[in-house]
XYZ file of C-alpha atoms in Angstrom:
732
model
C 0.000 0.000 0.000
C 3.003 2.286 0.423
C 3.127 2.492 -3.392
C -0.064 4.605 -3.436
C 0.440 8.365 -3.660
C -2.911 10.102 -2.982
C -1.359 13.414 -4.074
C -1.223 12.334 -7.741
C -3.629 14.529 -9.692
C -4.000 17.296 -7.105
C -2.016 19.868 -9.117
C -1.954 20.949 -12.793
C -0.605 18.443 -15.285
C 3.184 18.277 -15.283
C 4.365 15.545 -17.640
C 7.452 15.299 -19.875
C 6.861 16.730 -23.361
C 4.878 14.333 -25.544
C 6.481 12.790 -28.620
C 5.248 10.867 -31.644
C 1.496 10.338 -31.906
C 0.939 11.664 -28.386
C 2.234 15.076 -29.467
C -0.645 15.389 -31.975
C -3.458 14.863 -29.454
C -5.329 17.963 -28.315
C -6.485 18.490 -24.736
C -9.731 20.477 -24.498
C -10.459 20.074 -20.806
C -8.776 21.311 -17.600
C -5.238 20.033 -17.279
C -5.507 18.870 -13.684
C -6.724 15.674 -12.055
C -8.975 17.457 -9.513
C -8.262 14.715 -6.998
C -7.633 15.264 -3.286
C -5.314 13.441 -0.858
C -7.863 13.084 1.931
C -8.792 10.055 3.982
C -11.241 7.699 2.283
C -12.725 4.222 2.718
C -13.283 1.919 -0.300
C -16.634 3.019 -1.810
C -17.501 4.497 1.594
C -19.662 7.472 2.503
C -16.959 9.817 3.762
C -13.953 11.658 2.346
C -12.138 13.975 4.771
C -9.395 16.439 3.878
C -7.952 19.896 4.405
C -10.311 22.608 3.171
C -9.220 25.746 1.327
C -12.456 26.233 -0.603
C -10.686 25.670 -3.928
C -12.352 24.160 -6.987
C -13.828 21.533 -7.214
C -13.115 19.313 -4.182
C -12.494 22.031 -1.589
C -8.823 21.072 -1.401
C -5.989 22.751 -3.269
C -5.007 26.053 -4.864
C -7.082 26.568 -7.999
C -10.291 28.222 -9.058
C -12.899 27.096 -11.558
C -11.692 26.036 -14.990
C -13.421 24.402 -17.934
C -10.479 24.264 -20.336
C -6.718 24.767 -20.379
C -4.510 25.109 -17.336
C -6.492 26.046 -14.203
C -6.008 29.578 -12.846
C -4.597 29.914 -9.337
C -6.778 30.922 -6.421
C -3.826 30.742 -3.998
C -0.079 30.585 -4.562
C 0.457 27.882 -1.933
C -1.411 25.169 -0.061
C -3.777 26.673 2.526
C -6.536 25.445 4.818
C -9.227 27.044 6.965
C -9.997 23.671 8.519
C -10.871 20.111 7.586
C -14.130 19.022 5.961
C -15.970 15.902 4.883
C -17.617 14.500 1.715
C -15.185 15.819 -0.887
C -15.742 14.685 -4.445
C -12.957 12.970 -6.379
C -11.714 14.112 -9.750
C -14.899 15.811 -10.931
C -15.399 19.070 -12.770
C -18.412 21.338 -12.786
C -21.184 19.071 -11.536
C -22.792 22.035 -9.727
C -23.035 20.420 -6.296
C -20.192 20.666 -3.803
C -20.306 19.223 -0.300
C -17.510 19.885 2.265
C -19.868 19.853 5.235
C -18.988 20.069 8.951
C -15.704 21.989 8.839
C -13.465 21.289 11.822
C -10.947 24.007 12.700
C -8.322 23.518 15.423
C -7.159 26.944 16.644
C -5.010 28.793 19.120
C -6.521 32.094 17.961
C -9.776 33.695 19.184
C -13.058 32.518 17.695
C -13.217 35.764 15.697
C -10.411 34.351 13.526
C -12.616 31.487 12.322
C -12.630 31.424 8.539
C -9.067 32.641 8.032
C -6.594 30.330 6.324
C -3.340 28.893 7.569
C -0.402 27.622 5.553
C -0.619 23.860 5.142
C 2.711 22.199 5.892
C 4.197 18.705 6.076
C 1.298 16.976 4.332
C 1.236 13.192 4.432
C -1.322 10.826 2.963
C -1.927 7.143 2.450
C -5.119 5.210 1.763
C -7.423 5.856 4.705
C -5.283 8.465 6.422
C -4.367 12.141 5.916
C -2.172 14.447 8.014
C -0.878 18.016 7.823
C 0.422 20.780 10.082
C -1.075 24.265 10.162
C 1.406 27.116 10.492
C -0.120 27.752 13.922
C 1.796 24.653 15.022
C -1.227 22.336 15.259
C -0.789 18.879 13.743
C -3.946 17.393 12.202
C -4.539 13.715 11.452
C -7.738 12.279 9.953
C -9.000 8.805 9.217
C -12.429 7.554 8.209
C -14.633 4.484 8.428
C -17.462 3.448 6.104
C -19.802 6.009 7.726
C -17.551 7.913 10.118
C -14.483 10.084 10.542
C -11.981 10.377 13.378
C -9.809 13.495 13.763
C -6.787 13.807 16.035
C -5.178 17.168 16.743
C -1.848 17.672 18.489
C -1.492 21.155 19.996
C 1.468 23.318 20.974
C 1.587 24.739 24.460
C -1.139 27.371 24.664
C -3.474 28.676 27.405
C -6.552 28.838 25.176
C -6.618 26.176 22.470
C -9.858 25.159 20.825
C -11.527 22.893 18.273
C -14.373 24.588 16.410
C -16.970 22.756 14.313
C -18.911 24.858 11.808
C -22.226 23.358 10.676
C -23.131 26.298 8.449
C -20.378 25.961 5.877
C -20.601 23.943 2.688
C -19.512 24.001 -0.923
C -16.574 26.047 -2.211
C -15.120 29.466 -1.475
C -15.580 30.726 -5.029
C -18.565 32.662 -6.453
C -21.856 30.775 -6.772
C -20.457 27.576 -5.287
C -21.290 27.829 -1.594
C -23.974 25.649 -0.027
C -26.537 27.014 2.424
C -28.453 24.703 4.782
C -32.200 25.181 4.538
C -32.871 23.945 8.057
C -30.593 22.886 10.875
C -30.425 21.925 14.500
C -27.540 21.303 16.888
C -27.646 19.984 20.428
C -25.057 19.457 23.168
C -26.091 16.206 24.869
C -23.469 15.847 27.616
C -19.804 16.744 28.169
C -17.964 15.757 25.007
C -21.092 14.619 23.132
C -23.225 16.511 20.594
C -25.461 15.850 17.640
C -27.025 17.807 14.812
C -28.520 17.786 11.349
C -28.459 20.070 8.340
C -30.828 19.867 5.377
C -29.227 20.878 2.067
C -31.080 20.677 -1.263
C -33.538 18.289 0.317
C -30.942 15.926 1.762
C -30.867 15.686 5.576
C -27.321 14.993 6.751
C -27.025 14.082 10.421
C -23.939 13.924 12.595
C -23.168 12.483 16.023
C -20.015 13.899 17.628
C -17.912 12.621 20.510
C -14.605 13.929 21.832
C -12.115 12.975 24.516
C -11.689 16.695 25.408
C -14.330 16.402 28.128
C -12.210 18.513 30.494
C -12.405 21.454 28.085
C -15.319 23.891 28.037
C -18.066 22.903 25.633
C -20.006 25.782 24.077
C -22.390 26.448 21.249
C -21.657 29.535 19.166
C -23.569 31.682 16.692
C -22.207 34.386 14.386
C -18.760 33.868 15.998
C -20.177 34.701 19.413
C -20.228 32.222 22.269
C -23.489 31.097 23.864
C -22.433 30.113 27.418
C -24.927 27.727 28.963
C -26.742 27.118 25.679
C -27.448 23.501 24.801
C -29.464 23.721 21.562
C -29.685 25.726 18.339
C -32.636 25.372 15.975
C -33.108 26.978 12.578
C -36.464 26.284 10.956
C -35.746 28.301 7.830
C -32.431 29.664 6.577
C -31.900 31.841 3.519
C -28.602 32.909 1.969
C -29.262 36.467 3.131
C -29.950 35.415 6.724
C -27.254 32.744 7.156
C -24.810 33.323 9.985
C -22.133 30.786 10.944
C -23.010 28.473 13.843
C -21.625 25.409 15.526
C -20.042 23.925 18.618
C -16.636 24.361 20.213
C -14.407 22.773 22.820
C -11.760 25.054 24.357
C -9.193 24.948 27.125
C -5.485 25.041 27.965
C -3.174 22.707 26.038
C 0.266 21.503 26.968
C 2.825 20.857 24.245
C 2.035 17.577 22.511
C -1.454 17.256 23.967
C -3.899 15.504 21.628
C -7.619 15.938 21.198
C -9.663 13.345 19.337
C -13.000 14.122 17.662
C -15.166 11.266 16.381
C -18.005 11.770 13.865
C -20.740 9.372 12.856
C -22.781 10.371 9.807
C -26.165 9.369 8.468
C -28.776 10.517 5.987
C -31.442 9.096 8.296
C -31.161 11.111 11.465
C -28.991 11.549 14.514
C -29.819 8.211 16.121
C -28.613 6.313 13.075
C -25.552 8.566 12.970
C -24.797 7.547 16.562
C -25.229 3.858 15.707
C -22.962 4.249 12.681
C -20.246 5.745 14.865
C -20.620 2.953 17.411
C -20.379 0.360 14.659
C -17.332 1.985 13.069
C -15.492 2.419 16.391
C -16.601 -0.802 18.091
C -18.884 0.940 20.549
C -16.453 3.791 21.118
C -13.671 1.488 22.317
C -11.584 2.130 19.199
C -10.105 5.524 18.538
C -7.926 7.049 15.864
C -5.190 4.427 15.593
C -7.566 1.472 15.593
C -9.888 3.051 13.018
C -6.920 4.013 10.850
C -5.564 0.470 10.935
C -8.923 -1.094 10.062
C -9.434 1.282 7.144
C -5.869 0.707 6.004
C -6.485 -3.042 6.126
C -9.587 -2.625 3.932
C -7.519 -0.718 1.389
C -4.675 -3.244 1.548
C -7.090 -6.068 0.838
C -8.566 -4.228 -2.134
C -5.221 -3.125 -3.559
C -3.927 -6.681 -3.251
C -6.593 -7.700 -5.774
C -4.104 -6.931 -8.546
C -0.396 -7.645 -8.284
C 1.837 -6.428 -11.105
C 5.446 -7.468 -11.689
C 7.601 -4.540 -12.754
C 11.079 -3.276 -11.797
C 9.841 0.313 -12.161
C 8.879 1.895 -8.854
C 7.327 4.805 -10.740
C 5.096 2.491 -12.775
C 4.118 0.598 -9.640
C 3.186 3.872 -7.918
C 1.109 5.177 -10.825
C -0.701 1.831 -11.107
C -1.376 1.455 -7.373
C -2.671 5.026 -7.183
C -4.898 4.491 -10.226
C -6.396 1.397 -8.586
C -6.882 3.397 -5.363
C -8.589 6.278 -7.202
C -10.868 3.768 -8.931
C -12.501 2.761 -5.641
C -13.048 6.093 -3.877
C -16.395 6.725 -5.574
C -19.313 6.202 -5.840
C -20.442 6.296 -2.206
C -22.364 3.173 -1.266
C -24.557 3.907 1.750
C -26.529 0.811 2.702
C -29.800 1.584 4.550
C -29.182 5.332 4.263
C -31.684 6.596 1.714
C -33.202 9.835 3.060
C -35.915 9.929 0.410
C -37.825 6.673 0.976
C -38.403 4.690 4.155
C -37.309 1.191 3.110
C -33.883 -0.168 3.920
C -31.533 -1.473 1.269
C -28.807 -0.248 -1.078
C -28.398 3.463 -1.679
C -25.751 5.392 -3.621
C -24.621 8.981 -4.086
C -21.628 10.736 -5.652
C -22.323 8.782 -8.797
C -21.115 11.931 -10.451
C -19.750 11.005 -13.891
C -21.517 7.841 -14.983
C -21.074 8.892 -18.623
C -17.348 8.219 -18.042
C -17.227 5.464 -15.446
C -19.680 3.104 -17.160
C -16.985 2.164 -19.691
C -14.101 1.453 -17.317
C -14.719 1.866 -13.598
C -17.993 -0.029 -13.285
C -16.504 -3.045 -15.122
C -13.518 -2.855 -12.743
C -15.788 -2.854 -9.674
C -17.685 -5.766 -11.238
C -14.454 -7.693 -11.759
C -12.795 -7.100 -8.396
C -15.797 -6.621 -6.101
C -18.831 -8.280 -7.726
C -20.793 -8.028 -4.470
C -20.422 -4.230 -4.552
C -21.444 -4.158 -8.214
C -24.653 -5.984 -7.311
C -25.241 -3.576 -4.421
C -24.809 -0.622 -6.779
C -27.136 -2.205 -9.340
C -29.874 -2.658 -6.757
C -29.398 0.929 -5.607
C -29.914 2.129 -9.186
C -33.015 -0.014 -9.554
C -34.466 1.359 -6.327
C -33.776 4.949 -7.414
C -35.555 4.249 -10.698
C -38.504 2.721 -8.886
C -38.768 5.603 -6.434
C -38.042 8.542 -8.748
C -39.093 7.284 -12.171
C -35.701 7.447 -13.875
C -32.432 5.596 -13.861
C -29.809 8.157 -12.860
C -27.144 9.326 -15.286
C -25.514 10.780 -12.189
C -26.754 10.876 -8.616
C -25.595 13.260 -5.908
C -26.438 13.771 -2.268
C -29.678 15.407 -3.330
C -32.949 14.235 -4.779
C -33.118 14.127 -8.577
C -32.153 11.182 -10.767
C -32.495 13.144 -14.006
C -30.005 15.880 -13.127
C -27.522 14.893 -15.855
C -29.870 13.747 -18.603
C -28.176 16.044 -21.140
C -24.905 14.118 -20.942
C -26.129 10.671 -21.971
C -28.973 8.139 -21.947
C -29.432 4.515 -20.881
C -26.129 4.103 -19.042
C -27.596 1.936 -16.283
C -28.771 -0.416 -19.037
C -25.167 -1.018 -20.066
C -24.067 -1.786 -16.512
C -27.028 -4.051 -15.775
C -26.622 -5.925 -19.071
C -23.069 -6.853 -18.087
C -24.182 -8.145 -14.683
C -27.032 -10.103 -16.252
C -24.804 -11.744 -18.855
C -22.360 -12.731 -16.108
C -25.187 -14.348 -14.154
C -24.286 -12.605 -10.894
C -26.774 -13.483 -8.126
C -28.730 -10.997 -6.044
C -30.753 -9.121 -8.682
C -34.413 -9.700 -9.509
C -34.189 -9.550 -13.291
C -37.950 -9.494 -13.881
C -38.148 -6.415 -11.654
C -35.139 -4.953 -13.457
C -36.610 -5.567 -16.906
C -39.722 -3.544 -16.081
C -37.644 -0.497 -15.153
C -35.146 -0.929 -17.980
C -38.009 -0.982 -20.469
C -39.895 1.958 -18.977
C -36.804 4.134 -18.635
C -36.072 3.865 -22.371
C -39.261 5.838 -23.082
C -38.357 8.774 -20.835
C -36.540 12.027 -21.569
C -35.160 11.582 -25.116
C -36.797 8.164 -25.489
C -40.172 9.286 -26.850
C -38.549 11.329 -29.602
C -36.316 8.362 -30.437
C -39.388 6.156 -30.875
C -41.272 8.774 -32.881
C -38.545 9.924 -35.268
C -35.910 7.167 -35.154
C -33.203 9.593 -34.083
C -32.741 12.284 -31.479
C -30.366 15.195 -30.932
C -27.848 15.476 -29.354
C -27.173 12.639 -31.767
C -25.094 10.676 -29.251
C -28.358 9.922 -27.461
C -29.459 8.012 -30.545
C -26.490 5.683 -30.088
C -27.163 5.465 -26.347
C -30.814 4.554 -26.796
C -30.254 2.048 -29.600
C -27.654 0.332 -27.442
C -29.978 0.618 -24.441
C -32.586 -1.399 -26.343
C -29.939 -3.958 -27.263
C -28.805 -4.230 -23.622
C -32.368 -4.487 -22.353
C -33.017 -7.251 -24.875
C -30.167 -9.186 -23.277
C -32.057 -9.062 -19.986
C -35.313 -9.965 -21.764
C -33.610 -13.040 -23.172
C -32.618 -14.181 -19.670
C -36.113 -13.502 -18.330
C -37.625 -15.271 -21.342
C -39.699 -12.407 -22.737
C -39.726 -13.281 -26.449
C -42.098 -10.445 -27.343
C -39.718 -7.804 -26.061
C -36.883 -9.432 -27.996
C -38.867 -9.055 -31.197
C -39.927 -5.499 -30.367
C -36.423 -4.344 -29.479
C -34.544 -5.794 -32.461
C -35.449 -3.008 -34.949
C -34.986 -0.328 -32.279
C -31.450 -1.531 -31.579
C -30.765 -1.100 -35.318
C -31.665 2.602 -35.227
C -28.050 3.503 -34.433
C -27.606 3.770 -38.218
C -29.664 6.947 -38.291
C -26.992 8.731 -36.267
C -24.361 8.549 -39.031
C -23.657 10.401 -42.244
C -22.903 7.753 -44.876
C -20.972 10.296 -46.936
C -18.397 10.982 -44.225
C -18.591 7.790 -42.170
C -18.876 9.977 -39.086
C -21.748 11.000 -36.860
C -24.126 13.674 -38.083
C -23.570 17.314 -37.245
C -25.099 17.914 -33.834
C -24.265 19.322 -30.439
C -21.697 17.283 -28.538
C -20.870 17.198 -24.854
C -17.197 18.137 -24.379
C -16.113 17.053 -27.838
C -16.963 16.890 -31.529
C -18.437 14.259 -33.814
C -14.928 12.884 -34.215
C -14.610 12.112 -30.502
C -17.889 10.208 -30.463
C -17.715 8.448 -33.850
C -15.585 5.485 -32.749
C -17.438 4.080 -29.779
C -17.580 0.286 -29.542
C -21.129 -0.454 -30.642
C -22.921 -3.768 -30.596
C -22.877 -3.947 -34.407
C -19.338 -2.901 -35.257
C -19.422 -4.848 -38.520
C -22.373 -2.741 -39.648
C -20.663 0.402 -38.385
C -17.506 -0.350 -40.409
C -19.545 -1.158 -43.506
C -21.371 2.166 -43.174
C -17.991 3.957 -43.136
C -17.014 2.315 -46.440
C -15.371 -0.872 -45.232
C -12.285 -1.777 -43.164
C -9.794 0.323 -45.125
C -11.948 3.444 -45.040
C -12.714 2.956 -41.338
C -9.002 2.458 -40.585
C -8.204 5.653 -42.502
C -10.723 7.574 -40.383
C -9.163 6.196 -37.215
C -5.641 7.053 -38.396
C -6.686 10.620 -39.118
C -8.397 10.893 -35.739
C -5.308 9.660 -33.863
C -2.999 12.032 -35.726
C -1.077 9.593 -37.898
C 1.183 11.826 -40.007
C -0.073 15.015 -38.325
C 2.022 17.836 -36.894
C 2.361 18.312 -33.107
C -0.194 20.601 -31.484
C 0.092 23.312 -28.849
C -2.063 22.744 -25.755
C -4.275 25.479 -24.302
C -2.754 27.601 -21.554
C -4.340 29.540 -18.691
C -7.718 31.082 -19.641
C -7.474 30.236 -23.343
C -9.407 32.445 -25.754
C -12.615 31.142 -27.300
C -10.957 31.146 -30.733
C -8.161 28.904 -29.467
C -10.648 26.357 -28.138
C -12.718 26.540 -31.325
C -9.658 25.964 -33.513
C -8.565 23.071 -31.320
C -11.906 21.322 -31.593
C -11.778 21.861 -35.359
C -8.772 19.528 -35.502
C -11.130 16.609 -34.882
C -8.422 14.947 -32.829
C -8.208 12.353 -30.064
C -8.257 13.990 -26.620
C -5.402 11.899 -25.243
C -7.280 10.916 -22.062
C -7.323 14.576 -21.040
C -11.060 13.867 -21.359
C -13.038 10.637 -21.627
C -15.637 10.671 -24.449
C -13.211 8.861 -26.769
C -11.464 6.668 -24.186
C -12.580 3.460 -25.929
C -11.624 4.581 -29.444
C -8.090 3.058 -29.469
C -9.660 -0.400 -29.330
C -11.833 0.212 -32.417
C -8.840 -0.965 -34.469
C -9.473 -4.494 -33.174
C -12.625 -4.658 -35.285
C -10.675 -4.127 -38.528
C -7.975 -6.657 -37.669
C -5.422 -4.047 -36.546
C -4.731 -4.658 -32.852
C -1.184 -3.537 -33.664
C -2.492 0.020 -34.034
C -4.229 -0.279 -30.671
C -0.911 -1.365 -29.158
C 0.872 1.717 -30.473
C -1.729 4.205 -29.276
C -2.250 2.615 -25.856
C 1.524 2.447 -25.381
C 1.804 6.201 -25.923
C -1.112 6.951 -23.605
C 0.114 4.762 -20.750
C 3.706 5.966 -20.866
C 3.254 9.622 -21.846
C -0.083 10.724 -20.404
C 0.303 9.449 -16.829
C 3.084 10.030 -14.331
C 4.094 10.419 -10.711
C 3.805 13.559 -8.601
C 0.952 15.956 -8.016
C 0.767 16.762 -11.744
C 0.678 13.134 -12.864
C -2.800 13.046 -14.450
C -3.616 14.461 -17.927
C -7.077 15.691 -16.928
C -9.957 15.341 -14.469
C -10.016 11.857 -12.991
C -13.823 11.989 -13.107
C -14.611 9.802 -10.112
C -12.139 7.129 -11.208
C -13.116 6.916 -14.878
C -9.637 7.965 -15.980
C -7.728 5.936 -13.392
C -9.644 2.741 -14.112
C -8.816 3.156 -17.821
C -5.141 3.111 -16.831
C -5.629 -0.028 -14.724
C -7.192 -1.939 -17.628
C -4.644 -0.664 -20.138
C -1.755 -1.720 -17.918
C -3.181 -5.237 -17.747
C -3.528 -5.374 -21.539
C -7.315 -5.631 -21.371
C -10.278 -3.409 -22.153
C -13.917 -4.078 -21.198
C -16.493 -3.534 -23.935
C -19.206 -2.262 -21.640
C -22.588 -3.947 -21.935
C -21.337 -6.649 -24.296
C -19.649 -8.984 -21.785
C -16.460 -8.800 -23.799
C -12.793 -7.980 -23.096
C -10.345 -6.952 -25.797
C -6.747 -8.153 -25.429
C -3.677 -5.990 -25.979
C -0.002 -5.988 -25.052
C 0.231 -5.261 -21.308
C 2.508 -2.598 -19.846
C 4.006 -5.022 -17.299
C 5.545 -8.461 -17.658
C 3.221 -10.345 -15.331
C -0.026 -9.753 -13.437
C -2.188 -11.669 -10.978
C -5.799 -10.528 -10.629
C -8.203 -11.724 -7.927
C -11.678 -11.817 -9.471
C -13.977 -12.587 -6.559
C -13.316 -16.285 -5.976
C -11.317 -16.765 -9.201
C -7.746 -15.812 -10.088
C -6.518 -14.640 -13.488
C -2.810 -14.788 -14.278
C -1.482 -12.796 -17.227
C 2.056 -13.760 -18.214
C 4.252 -12.735 -21.116
C 7.297 -13.939 -22.979
C 9.465 -11.591 -24.984
C 8.463 -8.647 -22.793
C 10.848 -5.668 -22.875
C 10.504 -2.893 -20.299
C 8.722 -0.037 -22.130
C 9.547 3.645 -21.817
C 7.995 6.950 -22.834
C 8.657 7.704 -26.482
C 9.999 4.216 -27.048
C 8.657 1.499 -29.339
C 5.431 -0.339 -28.673
C 5.245 -4.089 -28.198
C 2.818 -6.303 -30.054
C 1.014 -9.525 -29.236
C 2.418 -12.098 -31.667
C 0.529 -15.101 -30.297
C -1.601 -15.969 -27.302
C -3.019 -18.863 -25.327
C -5.714 -19.072 -22.689
C -5.704 -21.924 -20.201
C -3.224 -23.771 -22.403
C -5.222 -23.491 -25.633
C -4.140 -21.352 -28.563
C -6.021 -18.045 -28.725
C -6.150 -16.644 -32.258
C -8.820 -14.069 -31.439
C -8.062 -10.722 -29.820
C -10.769 -10.944 -27.181
C -12.127 -12.966 -24.274
C -15.735 -13.442 -23.322
C -16.478 -11.955 -19.889
C -17.409 -15.389 -18.543
C -13.966 -16.657 -19.568
C -12.138 -13.797 -17.892
C -14.260 -13.751 -14.731
C -13.783 -17.490 -14.414
C -10.059 -16.945 -14.043
C -7.244 -18.934 -15.549
C -3.990 -18.312 -17.353
C -3.584 -15.862 -20.235
C -0.194 -16.151 -21.892
C 0.938 -13.533 -24.414
C 4.007 -13.795 -26.610
C 5.199 -10.275 -27.353
C 7.591 -8.895 -29.914
C 8.848 -5.632 -31.463
C 6.931 -6.241 -34.690
C 3.321 -7.158 -35.412
C 2.681 -10.721 -36.570
C -0.876 -10.433 -37.836
C -2.274 -11.911 -34.617
C -5.927 -10.991 -34.268
C -6.269 -9.981 -37.918
C -8.441 -12.890 -39.076
C -11.038 -13.043 -36.296
C -12.678 -9.735 -35.458
C -14.475 -9.320 -32.122
C -18.175 -10.226 -32.194
C -20.659 -7.900 -33.845
C -24.183 -8.588 -32.636
C -27.005 -6.743 -34.409
C -29.454 -8.885 -32.440
C -29.332 -9.497 -28.706
C -29.838 -13.212 -29.410
C -26.642 -13.466 -31.492
């Protein structure tokens, strides 16, 4: 676990200059990972980190950016305290948490809200520490539904720990969060509880501290309320909001520690108290014990994949990518605040339009039980709110991101269904999958055969194909017949003259970025483009074969610069994710050698160590999980229960897949390097049998076994004769 560096991606991209093909790729989105180094639990509810109010996680030095290098908000790392529920790697999703700021101080309460220099930062999975320039050392760990803070004070006659329940969001314009209602109550010395309601979501907290000898006081508008035991706010408006919270204060000797324990719940203070008891073994376990248990959970997860490489840098980038892949979404069993029944619940499902291709298949592979839990959470949201979410935050509203994409849950559920994972009622699922396809853009799709933005036409056609896969398992022959022509309507999205998608509006890209997705009928797609040679030529142009190097946008690029960059019609180089699957489109024209060259340049030139080691927003693990798959030499074709095979970036890998184990071994492997030559799969075998095809069925991979790849410096034609399956019908 020491290989993980949680600081990767927290600062603007700083990678060696790109060469070859990589130098021709254009980066339209912010050149920063937007990650944070805070304490997290695998797919847990809580992220806790230093808070500066910076964009978009609350940690760091930068202000809002939608393209180019992010402008600075501060010239150094600062913090006004430590908050909870940070996002991971997102951009402008218009909902920022950072609730319950904790500020250790040796200054008067009037100083609350100022910032201190953040020094001596340390982080590892499940644990974060830093020193404020006031001399106070802060350490934070978290459990599945809790956080434990430990503060070490210098000698001071009037030290304090202040908890602010009023603060939320970011410290940049239009990004703060105001509670609508709130209450806070001091229960006994060292014990308090409270709840804030923000955008309809009630977030409760139960607080305990070992500073019982210190004075315990409520405060309002930075003024103490001696003797007060309760604050209630029935209605708060932005114009009437004043800071409020609770504080413990007293003399501190040098090296004295104060521990603050938080239990959280979306179902009230009593459940928050029970969550804290569960996470701290009834209060018997404090900071060190909780930190060790969370660290053990991360160690177990990270041990799911073991790579063999002499490169410490490559090991660190890989381990951190695997770590980032399991921070989000937040699974919160029995925590739904919007309906009374217990069961799976999820939030911070912030970028499903990215993660459905890479991260959700990785969760399915390494933690199938969590994939089933997430699937049932999505089904319950659909049942309760009428839509499958495209993204789901800690607020009611499953259709908040409907502009970005359609039918993404269908892709995820189709994979689980085809794998035969237990724990999902597929008849129940089929009802909601079917109904959801008629909502939002679905009616227009049925009426006209196509819908704009035109990418939704591809989404919905594939959604019908995926739903038909579930119908086949359930045995609904009528739906299979009904859905077959609807799944074929993807053709209406393309211009047969250009072989590309029609002119339309595109989310964070152009028609070039979306024209090479891995559809269910790739044979038909290639034929529409004019055949394998014409399709290959389009791909080569898209990836910059023979093109001149480009100049990347700088700080606050002009609109003309962004417009001219998009006009290149060029691959985004994993600076953004709409074309993350495009390198594998070459497999369908018998050119996995081209895939090898492009993936080699991405893996070794677009990712690195250090705070600037990511090429763009990590987007809740969508980017990091791409790197994990690419390093293994595999890529999941989401929804189709298929994995494409490529030359791995390491000599040997062992992957724990639930109860099964997959070993990937190579011969002829040469340690790769940035700007160096790619390696190619020359022959392959799976479980001792020759593998002439460049793919594995998901059932084969999830069943484990031994994949052996013979590599070489030149392509051999392996994979050229047998293209991956194209399935116009869900029964194929």
